[in-house]
Structures are given as C-alpha cells and as structure tokens.
Short mmCIF file of C-alpha atoms in Angstrom, two decimals:
data_model
loop_
_atom_site.label_atom_id
_atom_site.label_comp_id
_atom_site.label_asym_id
_atom_site.label_seq_id
_atom_site.Cartn_x
_atom_site.Cartn_y
_atom_site.Cartn_z
CA UNK D 1 18.64 -2.57 28.55
CA UNK D 2 15.39 -1.63 30.72
CA UNK D 3 13.12 -4.14 28.92
CA UNK D 4 15.25 -6.95 30.09
CA UNK D 5 14.02 -6.18 33.54
CA UNK D 6 10.64 -6.52 33.16
CA UNK D 7 9.02 -9.71 33.80
CA UNK D 8 7.90 -11.37 30.51
CA UNK D 9 4.16 -11.99 31.82
CA UNK D 10 1.62 -12.71 28.95
CA UNK D 11 3.04 -10.27 26.37
CA UNK D 12 5.46 -12.70 24.81
CA UNK D 13 2.85 -15.50 24.65
CA UNK D 14 0.40 -13.51 23.18
CA UNK D 15 2.86 -12.05 20.45
CA UNK D 16 4.01 -15.85 19.79
CA UNK D 17 0.32 -16.77 19.14
CA UNK D 18 -0.16 -13.89 17.11
CA UNK D 19 3.03 -14.38 15.11
CA UNK D 20 1.81 -18.24 14.72
CA UNK D 21 -1.58 -17.23 13.48
CA UNK D 22 -0.03 -15.03 10.73
CA UNK D 23 2.24 -18.10 10.02
CA UNK D 24 -0.53 -20.21 9.54
CA UNK D 25 -2.44 -17.75 7.39
CA UNK D 26 0.50 -17.23 5.11
CA UNK D 27 2.38 -20.60 5.14
CA UNK D 28 -0.55 -23.12 6.23
CA UNK D 29 -3.01 -21.69 3.38
CA UNK D 30 -0.34 -22.35 0.75
CA UNK D 31 0.41 -25.62 2.23
CA UNK D 32 -3.48 -26.51 2.11
CA UNK D 33 -3.43 -25.57 -1.59
CA UNK D 34 -0.53 -27.65 -2.56
CA UNK D 35 -1.78 -30.84 -0.38
CA UNK D 36 -5.36 -30.73 -1.70
CA UNK D 37 -4.09 -30.31 -5.23
CA UNK D 38 -4.31 -33.29 -7.78
CA UNK D 39 -1.01 -33.95 -9.72
CA UNK D 40 -1.20 -32.33 -12.95
CA UNK D 41 0.76 -31.60 -16.12
CA UNK D 42 2.60 -28.32 -14.61
CA UNK D 43 2.26 -25.25 -15.90
CA UNK D 44 1.33 -24.72 -19.75
CA UNK D 45 2.36 -21.84 -22.30
CA UNK D 46 -0.30 -19.34 -20.92
CA UNK D 47 1.06 -19.79 -17.27
CA UNK D 48 4.73 -19.06 -18.59
CA UNK D 49 3.23 -16.06 -20.35
CA UNK D 50 1.65 -14.85 -17.27
CA UNK D 51 4.85 -15.39 -15.20
CA UNK D 52 6.81 -13.28 -17.85
CA UNK D 53 4.31 -10.55 -18.03
CA UNK D 54 3.98 -10.45 -14.13
CA UNK D 55 7.84 -10.03 -13.99
CA UNK D 56 8.10 -7.53 -17.25
CA UNK D 57 5.24 -5.28 -15.99
CA UNK D 58 6.19 -5.21 -12.37
CA UNK D 59 10.03 -4.09 -13.35
CA UNK D 60 8.72 -1.55 -15.96
CA UNK D 61 6.06 -0.29 -13.64
CA UNK D 62 8.31 0.18 -10.76
CA UNK D 63 11.19 1.77 -12.97
CA UNK D 64 8.88 4.12 -14.55
CA UNK D 65 7.46 5.15 -11.16
CA UNK D 66 10.98 5.58 -9.47
CA UNK D 67 12.24 7.28 -12.70
CA UNK D 68 9.59 9.86 -12.61
CA UNK D 69 9.58 10.28 -8.82
CA UNK D 70 13.38 11.43 -8.68
CA UNK D 71 12.73 14.91 -10.12
CA UNK D 72 9.27 15.27 -8.23
CA UNK D 73 11.02 14.22 -5.00
CA UNK D 74 13.82 16.91 -5.90
CA UNK D 75 11.46 19.68 -6.33
CA UNK D 76 9.76 18.90 -3.33
CA UNK D 77 13.23 19.13 -1.25
CA UNK D 78 14.50 22.15 -2.54
CA UNK D 79 11.38 24.31 -2.88
CA UNK D 80 9.43 26.27 -0.45
CA UNK D 81 5.76 27.16 -1.48
CA UNK D 82 2.06 27.94 -0.15
CA UNK D 83 0.24 24.52 -0.34
CA UNK D 84 3.56 22.48 -0.34
CA UNK D 85 2.35 20.72 3.02
CA UNK D 86 -0.99 19.90 1.46
CA UNK D 87 0.71 18.31 -1.65
CA UNK D 88 3.25 16.25 0.48
CA UNK D 89 -0.03 14.94 2.48
CA UNK D 90 -1.91 14.31 -1.02
CA UNK D 91 0.87 12.16 -1.79
CA UNK D 92 -0.15 9.81 0.43
CA UNK D 93 -3.69 9.45 -1.11
CA UNK D 94 -2.74 6.20 -2.99
CA UNK D 95 -2.09 4.48 0.35
CA UNK D 96 -5.97 4.42 1.00
CA UNK D 97 -7.58 5.00 -2.44
CA UNK D 98 -9.42 2.01 -3.08
CA UNK D 99 -7.74 0.60 -6.34
CA UNK D 100 -11.14 0.03 -8.45
CA UNK D 101 -11.69 3.90 -7.40
CA UNK D 102 -8.51 4.92 -9.02
CA UNK D 103 -9.29 3.04 -12.21
CA UNK D 104 -12.69 4.59 -12.51
CA UNK D 105 -10.79 7.97 -12.38
CA UNK D 106 -8.08 6.82 -14.95
CA UNK D 107 -11.12 5.59 -17.18
CA UNK D 108 -12.75 8.84 -16.97
CA UNK D 109 -9.48 10.75 -18.15
CA UNK D 110 -8.10 8.28 -20.56
CA UNK D 111 -10.79 5.66 -21.54
CA UNK D 112 -12.38 5.85 -24.78
CA UNK D 113 -14.94 8.34 -23.45
CA UNK D 114 -12.90 10.05 -21.19
CA UNK D 115 -11.44 13.53 -21.69
CA UNK D 116 -8.36 12.85 -23.61
CA UNK D 117 -9.99 10.86 -26.09
CA UNK D 118 -12.94 13.83 -26.40
CA UNK D 119 -9.91 16.50 -26.89
CA UNK D 120 -8.24 14.25 -29.46
CA UNK D 121 -11.61 13.67 -31.45
CA UNK D 122 -11.64 17.18 -33.19
CA UNK D 123 -8.24 16.35 -34.52
CA UNK D 124 -9.39 13.15 -36.22
CA UNK D 125 -7.28 11.18 -33.51
CA UNK D 126 -8.23 8.49 -31.10
CA UNK D 127 -10.07 7.49 -29.12
CA UNK D 128 -7.61 6.23 -26.57
CA UNK D 129 -7.21 2.49 -26.01
CA UNK D 130 -6.42 2.28 -22.18
CA UNK D 131 -6.62 -1.51 -21.90
CA UNK D 132 -3.58 -4.05 -22.08
CA UNK D 133 0.10 -3.44 -21.06
CA UNK D 134 0.03 0.31 -21.36
CA UNK D 135 -3.18 0.98 -19.27
CA UNK D 136 -1.68 -1.66 -16.37
CA UNK D 137 1.68 0.49 -16.60
CA UNK D 138 -0.70 3.64 -16.19
CA UNK D 139 -2.45 2.58 -13.50
CA UNK D 140 0.73 1.37 -11.60
CA UNK D 141 2.33 4.55 -12.08
CA UNK D 142 -0.51 6.40 -10.73
CA UNK D 143 -0.56 4.62 -7.59
CA UNK D 144 2.87 4.15 -7.05
CA UNK D 145 4.56 7.29 -8.08
CA UNK D 146 3.23 8.84 -4.65
CA UNK D 147 4.81 5.93 -2.75
CA UNK D 148 8.33 6.14 -4.62
CA UNK D 149 8.36 10.09 -4.31
CA UNK D 150 7.70 9.69 -0.54
CA UNK D 151 10.55 7.21 -0.17
CA UNK D 152 13.04 9.16 -2.57
CA UNK D 153 12.24 12.43 -0.67
CA UNK D 154 13.21 11.32 2.60
CA UNK D 155 16.49 10.49 1.09
CA UNK D 156 16.89 14.36 0.11
CA UNK D 157 15.70 15.51 3.30
CA UNK D 158 18.13 12.90 5.33
CA UNK D 159 21.06 14.96 3.96
CA UNK D 160 22.25 17.32 6.81
CA UNK D 161 21.66 21.09 5.77
CA UNK D 162 25.32 21.39 6.78
CA UNK D 163 26.26 19.60 3.61
CA UNK D 164 24.36 22.25 1.37
CA UNK D 165 25.93 25.02 3.51
CA UNK D 166 29.37 23.69 2.86
CA UNK D 167 28.65 23.22 -0.61
CA UNK D 168 27.71 26.49 -1.31
CA UNK D 169 30.79 27.77 0.65
CA UNK D 170 32.88 25.69 -2.00
CA UNK D 171 31.36 27.24 -4.64
CA UNK D 172 29.55 24.26 -6.03
CA UNK D 173 27.19 24.57 -8.94
CA UNK D 174 24.17 22.29 -9.56
CA UNK D 175 26.09 19.45 -11.24
CA UNK D 176 28.50 19.50 -8.46
CA UNK D 177 25.89 18.85 -5.94
CA UNK D 178 24.18 16.39 -7.82
CA UNK D 179 27.45 14.31 -8.38
CA UNK D 180 28.52 14.92 -4.69
CA UNK D 181 25.45 14.65 -2.56
CA UNK D 182 22.54 13.46 -4.46
CA UNK D 183 23.68 10.51 -6.56
CA UNK D 184 25.37 8.87 -3.56
CA UNK D 185 22.16 9.22 -1.65
CA UNK D 186 20.17 7.86 -5.05
CA UNK D 187 22.48 4.80 -4.71
CA UNK D 188 21.36 4.40 -1.24
CA UNK D 189 17.55 4.96 -1.76
CA UNK D 190 16.45 3.89 -5.20
CA UNK D 191 17.10 0.20 -4.86
CA UNK D 192 14.57 -0.01 -1.90
CA UNK D 193 12.00 2.27 -3.38
CA UNK D 194 12.36 0.13 -6.67
CA UNK D 195 11.91 -3.01 -4.89
CA UNK D 196 9.03 -2.28 -2.69
CA UNK D 197 7.14 -0.68 -5.64
CA UNK D 198 8.04 -3.94 -7.43
CA UNK D 199 6.59 -5.90 -4.77
CA UNK D 200 3.33 -4.23 -5.00
CA UNK D 201 3.28 -4.66 -8.75
CA UNK D 202 3.68 -8.35 -8.61
CA UNK D 203 1.01 -8.77 -6.03
CA UNK D 204 -1.50 -6.43 -8.12
CA UNK D 205 -4.94 -7.78 -8.82
CA UNK D 206 -7.63 -5.06 -9.45
CA UNK D 207 -5.82 -3.20 -11.70
CA UNK D 208 -4.68 -6.30 -14.15
CA UNK D 209 -8.57 -7.47 -13.60
CA UNK D 210 -9.88 -4.40 -14.86
CA UNK D 211 -7.41 -3.00 -17.30
CA UNK D 212 -5.56 -6.29 -18.36
CA UNK D 213 -7.33 -6.64 -21.67
CA UNK D 214 -7.09 -10.27 -22.00
CA UNK D 215 -4.64 -13.18 -22.08
CA UNK D 216 -1.69 -11.14 -23.29
CA UNK D 217 -1.92 -8.73 -20.15
CA UNK D 218 -2.47 -11.75 -17.53
CA UNK D 219 -0.48 -11.93 -14.10
CA UNK D 220 0.10 -14.47 -12.18
CA UNK D 221 -2.12 -13.25 -9.40
CA UNK D 222 -5.00 -13.41 -12.13
CA UNK D 223 -3.98 -16.67 -13.57
CA UNK D 224 -4.48 -17.94 -9.79
CA UNK D 225 -7.96 -16.27 -9.84
CA UNK D 226 -8.84 -17.98 -13.09
CA UNK D 227 -7.33 -21.62 -12.10
CA UNK D 228 -9.62 -21.41 -8.71
CA UNK D 229 -12.84 -19.46 -9.81
CA UNK D 230 -13.28 -20.62 -13.19
CA UNK D 231 -11.42 -24.12 -13.63
CA UNK D 232 -11.31 -25.30 -10.11
CA UNK D 233 -7.88 -26.44 -11.09
CA UNK D 234 -6.13 -26.71 -7.62
CA UNK D 235 -2.78 -28.44 -9.11
CA UNK D 236 -2.45 -25.36 -11.49
CA UNK D 237 -3.15 -23.07 -8.71
CA UNK D 238 -1.04 -24.55 -6.36
CA UNK D 239 1.90 -24.44 -8.46
CA UNK D 240 1.13 -20.68 -9.66
CA UNK D 241 0.65 -19.88 -5.65
CA UNK D 242 4.30 -21.47 -5.03
CA UNK D 243 5.76 -19.30 -7.69
CA UNK D 244 4.09 -16.14 -6.62
CA UNK D 245 5.06 -16.63 -3.04
CA UNK D 246 8.54 -17.06 -4.25
CA UNK D 247 8.60 -13.99 -6.21
CA UNK D 248 7.43 -12.12 -3.56
CA UNK D 249 9.53 -13.45 -1.02
CA UNK D 250 12.58 -12.76 -3.15
CA UNK D 251 11.66 -9.41 -3.71
CA UNK D 252 10.78 -8.71 -0.12
CA UNK D 253 13.96 -10.28 0.98
CA UNK D 254 15.83 -8.00 -1.15
CA UNK D 255 13.92 -5.11 -0.06
CA UNK D 256 14.93 -5.79 3.46
CA UNK D 257 18.44 -6.02 2.44
CA UNK D 258 18.96 -2.45 1.09
CA UNK D 259 18.40 0.58 3.07
CA UNK D 260 14.98 2.50 2.89
CA UNK D 261 14.64 5.62 5.03
CA UNK D 262 11.77 5.18 7.54
CA UNK D 263 9.34 7.71 9.11
CA UNK D 264 7.75 9.52 6.29
CA UNK D 265 6.93 12.49 8.25
CA UNK D 266 10.25 13.45 9.68
CA UNK D 267 11.61 16.66 8.30
CA UNK D 268 8.78 17.73 6.27
CA UNK D 269 8.49 21.10 8.20
CA UNK D 270 12.16 22.16 8.02
CA UNK D 271 12.97 24.82 5.03
CA UNK D 272 16.14 24.91 3.70
CA UNK D 273 17.65 27.35 1.76
CA UNK D 274 19.13 25.50 -1.71
CA UNK D 275 21.48 28.14 -3.10
CA UNK D 276 22.54 25.71 -5.88
CA UNK D 277 18.75 25.74 -6.99
CA UNK D 278 18.36 29.50 -6.98
CA UNK D 279 18.27 29.68 -10.65
CA UNK D 280 15.31 30.83 -12.94
CA UNK D 281 15.55 27.72 -15.08
CA UNK D 282 15.71 25.27 -12.20
CA UNK D 283 12.93 26.83 -10.63
CA UNK D 284 10.78 26.71 -13.68
CA UNK D 285 12.00 23.10 -14.22
CA UNK D 286 10.73 22.10 -10.57
CA UNK D 287 7.43 24.07 -10.93
CA UNK D 288 6.77 22.11 -14.15
CA UNK D 289 7.33 18.73 -12.49
CA UNK D 290 5.28 19.82 -9.59
CA UNK D 291 2.36 20.66 -12.00
CA UNK D 292 2.41 17.72 -14.16
CA UNK D 293 2.53 15.37 -11.09
CA UNK D 294 -0.27 17.44 -9.35
CA UNK D 295 -2.40 17.09 -12.48
CA UNK D 296 -1.66 13.65 -13.08
CA UNK D 297 -2.76 12.70 -9.52
CA UNK D 298 -5.70 15.23 -8.80
CA UNK D 299 -7.52 15.31 -12.27
CA UNK D 300 -8.65 11.55 -11.96
CA UNK D 301 -9.75 12.20 -8.38
CA UNK D 302 -11.60 15.49 -9.66
CA UNK D 303 -13.34 13.45 -12.25
CA UNK D 304 -14.34 10.82 -9.66
CA UNK D 305 -16.14 13.42 -7.75
CA UNK D 306 -17.51 15.51 -10.54
CA UNK D 307 -18.96 12.30 -12.26
CA UNK D 308 -19.88 10.75 -9.13
CA UNK D 309 -22.21 13.60 -8.06
CA UNK D 310 -24.02 12.93 -10.97
CA UNK D 311 -24.43 9.14 -10.97
CA UNK D 312 -25.57 8.98 -7.34
CA UNK D 313 -29.09 8.96 -8.56
CA UNK D 314 -28.76 5.94 -10.95
CA UNK D 315 -27.20 3.71 -8.19
CA UNK D 316 -29.46 0.73 -7.56
CA UNK D 317 -30.38 -0.21 -4.12
CA UNK D 318 -28.14 -3.20 -3.92
CA UNK D 319 -25.13 -0.63 -3.73
CA UNK D 320 -26.11 0.50 -0.39
CA UNK D 321 -26.66 -2.65 1.06
CA UNK D 322 -22.94 -3.50 -0.33
CA UNK D 323 -21.52 -0.55 1.40
CA UNK D 324 -23.01 -1.53 4.58
CA UNK D 325 -21.34 -4.78 4.32
CA UNK D 326 -18.00 -3.22 3.53
CA UNK D 327 -18.28 -1.14 6.46
CA UNK D 328 -18.62 -4.04 8.62
CA UNK D 329 -15.76 -5.81 6.85
CA UNK D 330 -13.84 -2.86 7.40
CA UNK D 331 -14.17 -2.17 10.85
CA UNK D 332 -13.61 -5.93 11.74
CA UNK D 333 -10.33 -5.96 9.73
CA UNK D 334 -9.08 -3.06 11.63
CA UNK D 335 -9.85 -4.61 14.84
CA UNK D 336 -8.20 -7.81 14.06
CA UNK D 337 -5.17 -5.82 12.39
CA UNK D 338 -4.42 -4.16 15.93
CA UNK D 339 -5.36 -7.36 17.80
CA UNK D 340 -2.64 -9.10 15.97
CA UNK D 341 -0.20 -6.04 15.72
CA UNK D 342 -0.10 -4.79 19.14
CA UNK D 343 0.87 -8.15 20.76
CA UNK D 344 3.38 -8.88 18.17
CA UNK D 345 5.09 -5.59 18.47
CA UNK D 346 5.11 -5.53 22.21
CA UNK D 347 6.58 -9.20 22.19
CA UNK D 348 9.33 -8.13 19.70
CA UNK D 349 10.16 -5.13 21.54
CA UNK D 350 10.23 -7.12 24.92
CA UNK D 351 12.35 -9.85 23.62
CA UNK D 352 14.75 -7.77 21.42
CA UNK D 353 17.55 -9.44 19.69
CA UNK D 354 17.44 -12.16 17.42
CA UNK D 355 14.24 -13.73 18.77
CA UNK D 356 12.48 -10.60 18.79
CA UNK D 357 13.56 -9.89 15.06
CA UNK D 358 12.41 -13.13 14.08
CA UNK D 359 9.12 -12.68 15.78
CA UNK D 360 8.78 -9.57 13.69
CA UNK D 361 9.68 -11.30 10.77
CA UNK D 362 6.87 -13.81 11.21
CA UNK D 363 4.07 -10.72 11.32
CA UNK D 364 5.87 -8.96 8.16
CA UNK D 365 5.58 -12.24 6.22
CA UNK D 366 2.30 -11.15 4.81
CA UNK D 367 3.95 -8.86 2.66
CA UNK D 368 5.23 -11.54 0.48
CA UNK D 369 1.86 -13.56 0.35
CA UNK D 370 -0.79 -13.22 -1.88
CA UNK D 371 -4.35 -12.73 -0.59
CA UNK D 372 -5.72 -14.77 -3.39
CA UNK D 373 -3.47 -17.79 -1.94
CA UNK D 374 -4.79 -17.16 1.57
CA UNK D 375 -8.24 -17.07 0.39
CA UNK D 376 -7.86 -20.35 -1.47
CA UNK D 377 -6.53 -22.23 1.05
CA UNK D 378 -9.11 -21.14 3.68
CA UNK D 379 -11.65 -22.40 1.24
CA UNK D 380 -10.19 -25.58 1.28
CA UNK D 381 -9.51 -25.77 4.95
CA UNK D 382 -13.51 -24.73 5.55
CA UNK D 383 -15.09 -26.74 2.60
CA UNK D 384 -15.18 -30.15 4.55
CA UNK D 385 -16.48 -28.00 7.74
CA UNK D 386 -18.65 -25.37 6.60
CA UNK D 387 -19.85 -23.77 3.34
CA UNK D 388 -17.15 -21.34 2.66
CA UNK D 389 -19.64 -18.82 0.89
CA UNK D 390 -21.48 -18.14 4.22
CA UNK D 391 -18.19 -17.17 5.83
CA UNK D 392 -17.07 -15.03 2.89
CA UNK D 393 -17.12 -11.67 4.65
CA UNK D 394 -15.38 -13.10 8.00
CA UNK D 395 -12.90 -14.84 5.73
CA UNK D 396 -12.05 -11.35 3.72
CA UNK D 397 -11.75 -9.34 6.87
CA UNK D 398 -9.33 -11.78 8.31
CA UNK D 399 -7.22 -11.91 4.96
CA UNK D 400 -7.43 -8.07 4.76
CA UNK D 401 -5.81 -7.61 8.26
CA UNK D 402 -3.15 -10.22 7.63
CA UNK D 403 -2.25 -7.82 4.47
CA UNK D 404 -2.37 -4.55 6.59
CA UNK D 405 -0.28 -6.05 9.38
CA UNK D 406 3.29 -5.40 7.82
CA UNK D 407 2.10 -1.61 7.60
CA UNK D 408 0.89 -1.72 11.38
CA UNK D 409 4.16 -3.00 12.65
CA UNK D 410 6.32 -0.50 10.86
CA UNK D 411 4.11 2.22 12.50
CA UNK D 412 4.16 0.67 16.05
CA UNK D 413 7.52 -0.63 16.23
CA UNK D 414 9.81 2.31 16.27
CA UNK D 415 7.20 4.39 18.65
CA UNK D 416 7.40 1.11 21.25
CA UNK D 417 11.14 1.10 20.86
CA UNK D 418 11.44 4.60 21.63
CA UNK D 419 9.10 4.35 24.59
CA UNK D 420 10.92 1.95 26.12
CA UNK D 421 14.32 3.95 25.68
CA UNK D 422 12.79 6.85 27.23
CA UNK D 423 10.39 5.98 29.74
CA UNK D 424 11.50 2.15 30.73
CA UNK D 425 13.96 2.73 33.35
CA UNK D 426 11.40 5.00 35.31
CA UNK D 427 8.66 2.56 34.69
CA UNK D 428 10.79 -0.46 36.34
CA UNK D 429 12.04 1.88 39.17
CA UNK D 430 8.25 2.76 39.97
CA UNK D 431 7.28 -1.21 39.90
CA UNK D 432 5.15 -0.76 36.35
CA UNK D 433 4.68 -3.98 34.84
CA UNK D 434 1.95 -5.88 33.29
CA UNK D 435 -1.35 -4.26 32.39
CA UNK D 436 -0.51 -1.30 34.51
CA UNK D 437 2.53 -0.37 32.54
CA UNK D 438 0.93 -1.09 29.35
CA UNK D 439 -2.44 1.45 30.44
CA UNK D 440 -0.12 4.41 32.04
CA UNK D 441 2.94 4.02 29.86
CA UNK D 442 2.82 2.45 26.82
CA UNK D 443 -0.83 2.83 25.17
CA UNK D 444 -0.85 6.89 25.78
CA UNK D 445 2.01 6.97 23.38
CA UNK D 446 0.77 4.45 21.02
CA UNK D 447 -2.54 6.52 20.43
CA UNK D 448 -1.57 8.25 17.42
CA UNK D 449 0.08 5.33 15.52
CA UNK D 450 -2.88 2.89 16.84
CA UNK D 451 -5.18 5.55 15.29
CA UNK D 452 -3.30 5.81 12.15
CA UNK D 453 -3.28 1.77 11.87
CA UNK D 454 -7.02 1.70 12.53
CA UNK D 455 -7.52 4.19 9.80
CA UNK D 456 -5.13 2.75 7.18
CA UNK D 457 -6.36 -0.50 7.87
CA UNK D 458 -9.86 -0.17 7.71
CA UNK D 459 -9.38 2.07 4.33
CA UNK D 460 -7.56 -0.51 2.86
CA UNK D 461 -9.98 -3.44 3.62
CA UNK D 462 -12.95 -0.89 2.46
CA UNK D 463 -11.36 -1.19 -0.94
CA UNK D 464 -10.16 -4.34 -1.43
CA UNK D 465 -11.44 -6.37 -4.44
CA UNK D 466 -9.33 -9.59 -3.82
CA UNK D 467 -10.53 -12.39 -1.57
CA UNK D 468 -14.11 -11.56 -1.87
CA UNK D 469 -13.85 -12.01 -5.62
CA UNK D 470 -13.22 -15.91 -4.97
CA UNK D 471 -16.02 -16.24 -3.14
CA UNK D 472 -18.46 -14.06 -5.08
CA UNK D 473 -22.28 -14.19 -4.41
CA UNK D 474 -24.50 -11.21 -4.98
CA UNK D 475 -26.14 -11.53 -1.61
CA UNK D 476 -22.70 -10.75 -0.05
CA UNK D 477 -21.14 -8.77 -2.28
CA UNK D 478 -19.22 -5.77 -0.96
CA UNK D 479 -18.94 -2.08 -2.48
CA UNK D 480 -15.87 -2.71 -4.75
CA UNK D 481 -17.20 -6.08 -6.16
CA UNK D 482 -20.50 -4.16 -6.57
CA UNK D 483 -18.87 -1.55 -8.48
CA UNK D 484 -16.86 -3.99 -10.62
CA UNK D 485 -20.21 -5.49 -11.52
CA UNK D 486 -21.43 -2.44 -12.40
CA UNK D 487 -18.58 -1.64 -14.69
CA UNK D 488 -18.66 -5.06 -16.32
CA UNK D 489 -22.36 -4.13 -17.23
CA UNK D 490 -21.46 -0.85 -18.78
CA UNK D 491 -23.30 1.09 -16.13
CA UNK D 492 -20.65 3.80 -15.86
CA UNK D 493 -23.00 6.56 -14.39
CA UNK D 494 -24.00 4.26 -11.55
CA UNK D 495 -20.47 3.03 -11.35
CA UNK D 496 -19.18 6.52 -10.98
CA UNK D 497 -21.70 7.20 -7.99
CA UNK D 498 -20.42 3.90 -6.77
CA UNK D 499 -17.12 4.99 -7.00
CA UNK D 500 -17.79 8.08 -5.23
CA UNK D 501 -19.48 6.42 -2.29
CA UNK D 502 -16.53 4.17 -1.80
CA UNK D 503 -14.00 6.94 -2.18
CA UNK D 504 -15.88 9.04 0.82
CA UNK D 505 -16.15 6.05 3.01
CA UNK D 506 -12.79 5.10 2.56
CA UNK D 507 -11.43 8.43 3.28
CA UNK D 508 -13.78 9.11 6.12
CA UNK D 509 -12.89 5.92 7.88
CA UNK D 510 -9.42 6.85 7.67
CA UNK D 511 -9.72 10.44 8.64
CA UNK D 512 -11.96 9.40 11.99
CA UNK D 513 -9.51 6.88 13.06
CA UNK D 514 -6.44 9.26 12.25
CA UNK D 515 -8.07 12.30 13.83
CA UNK D 516 -9.30 10.54 16.87
CA UNK D 517 -5.57 8.73 17.46
CA UNK D 518 -4.43 12.76 17.44
CA UNK D 519 -7.13 14.29 19.34
CA UNK D 520 -6.07 15.44 22.60
CA UNK D 521 -2.97 13.52 22.58
CA UNK D 522 -0.32 15.20 24.20
CA UNK D 523 2.66 12.61 23.64
#
C-alpha cells in the first residue's frame, strides 16, 4: 500500500494521543464515578423499572421508526417528482434539529393546547395528553423516522438498475419484485437501521426529561441525572452508569456486526424507471406515504416558526445572554471535534490493518458512552481541584465534542482512504510527506467533509441539553437550558420565541460551515 511507504512522522503519535483522550473521557470518567462511589444497597425497584422502561421504549421506538420508514423509503426510491431532492434533504434535518426545539414543535401540534386538541374540542374529545410513554414514542419516531428512512433508502438505491430491468424483462409483478429483490435487501439493511435507532433511543435524555411524565416513564439516563443532581447518590449513579454503558456497548457492537449502507448521498440523483411500480394504485399509495411523512415532519417545524415569531417579543433578556454562551460552546466544541477527529482519522488510515481499526474503534467508543456519565466523572475529577460549576461551559463543550466524534470519523475516514488510493503513490513519487503532503494533497480533499463535520458538531452542541443540566447555574445557562426553564415555568410564548432562536442559530451554524466547506472546492 502507498501509505506504508510514508514515514510515520507526528501523525501517528497525535492520533494515539487523541484516541487516549477519548478513552479517558469514555472509560476514565466511568471509572471515576465507580471509584468515588460508596457501597450501597444496589438497585431499587424504581431503578429496575427504569431499566425495563429504557429497553422497552427503545425497542418499540426503533421498531415503529423502521416499520414506518420502509414504505417512505420505497416511495422515495421508485418515484421521481418535483421537490424530491428537497424532501430527501429535509430528511436530514433531525440530525441537526435541537431535541428541545422538536419537543416544542410536537407540543404545539399534539399538546393540550395544540392544533390536534383544538380540532377535537368541537367534537367533545380531547384534549390530547402527550406526556408518558406515548409522548416519548411520538418524539422518538419524529426524530428517528428520517434517520431510518435514509438508511433503508440506501438499500434500495444500492440494488443495481440492471436487476430491475431484468425483472421487467422476465415479467415480474410488484409481488415478485418484493419477494426476489426487496425482501433480501431489507434483511441486510433493517437490522443495522434498527440497532442504530435503538442505541439513540437508549441514550435519549431531553425527550424523556420533557415528555416522560413521571416515575413510570423514566429511563436509565434520567435516573442517573436524578441520582447525581438531586440525591448525590454516587453509588447508585455509578451502578446505573455501568448498566447504561453495558446496554449501549452491546447495541453498538451488534450494530457494527451487521451491514449498514454507507454514503448517505450516493445515488440520490440517478433516476430509475420502475416498471413494476407503474400502477395507479401504487402511485397513490406512495404519494400518501410521502404526504403523511412530510406533514408529520414539517408541520411541527412550521408551528415553531409561526409561534416563535409571535413569541420573540416575550423573551427575557437572559435568553440572549444564554444564546451567546451557547454559540461560544458550539464553536469550541466544533474546533475540539475536528482537533480530535483529524489526527485520529489520519493515524488510522496511515497505520491500516488491525492497529488502524483499533485506533478508529477507540474514537468510535463515544457512541456507547453517556454524556451524563462523562459529566458526572469530570465533576468528580475536577471537584478536589477547582469548582466544577465554574468550568461547566468548557466541560460541556468537551463532552459534546466527544459525542460528535463518531459522526466525524465516519465522514472523514472514507475520504482519507480514497485520497490515499488515488493520490498516494503519486505523492510518494514526488517526495511529499508530513505537513507538505497534508497541506497540498490531503486537506484540499477534506474540505467538504471538514465543513460538514464542523457544521454538524456545532449544531449538535448548540442544541444539547445534557451535561449542562448537571451543572445547572442560572448565570451559566445555555440556550437549551434556558428554553427548558421557560417551559417549566409555563411561559410558552417566550419558550416558542427561544425555540425559534435556537433553531435559527443551529441551522445557521450548520449552513455556514457546510457551505464554507463546499465553496470553491474543486475536489
């Protein structure tokens, strides 16, 4: 391989150092919680109930999301229509939509004072109660249906066009195509889509915090928060943290063991005539699924905008100060994400083989970690040295960066590998190594994914309501925490304005960085 001819230089030590830091954040903080914990009586009935509810709601949420995603993905795969590209782009919105903002939109639609309750009132029905298990499921499907759709859509787009042409030549009907082509593809794609969605639902915090509705709808993540924040029971928090990490690690390993299509954007602009779907009934069926999915995803966002515009004047001055703090945290988090991801990806690509895979695996470990566990561990490590509350914002930025790292590695890794395959030998023959090679060969081809990584990590950090909740201090509240406080005080007009501001800042950060990465990029 061309990369083997290069001197290792400083790339590998930098990548190893980044991997060690990630391991310290994921495993070191967990060890700190366990070490400082006092021996307790183990788990109580409420803790076991939280574990059961976590697994139940995650499995049900993932199952519903994937089941609904199948007809939506099929409709997108076999139909060409005006606005199709825009709709596919909108399916990526939940990746950067702040969870608390999505919850505000769902409350505006399905809450006691929402549109659905208002429509049911003349019929003597309602109001709708969105709190509890059904509210958690509704929110999880809202956030994860687009993700499952994108994953399953890639399975359809990966089927060679020649297979469908051959099926048409052989006279296959819609049922034959489903049985011979689509079902085998779904057997390959669905397990990975389900497990990835399941993992996201296991670690859900803001959804359950706002819509859980009490002890009967509490997850392990929320139980850790209560054990640390309100009871300061480190023994219980440590044990719950170990269980949380075990569940996430098991789901992550299972997700890695099954095949999930990569490259979300590949093939979306290659129209293919589907003779098997050229029937009026199937066209109406696809249109209905796409229309329902579009309404389900877009109406809450439209309500956020409409109600937010009316609520801007009701926002207290503290909201703007919180927005500034969130911007700073988001920018720092984005910089830390790239500072960790780039050396990790470069070193893994340079080493190759088992060592490279192990190094990349260390960076991906954050997908199985809980941000609340990281925050708790860092609190315990910092407490003897400095007041952790004073470092709440830096700690939040670092933890958010670690949680964005798996997405960054997935974006950078394939581009680095392709760059090495296509330009590695030429660079070696020209004697390009070290910083010169990085500047002239590698970074120009990483401009697009780096812009995407910066935008994604900044947007995710902008909307995070996790670690900062552990160190909650009114003087250091971020915009999501300020928004949650307004909702708790039933100042829904001001909350709607803050939600609109948070949505605009998150989407704006993503657009600026992503656009900057694509501007004038010829490679």
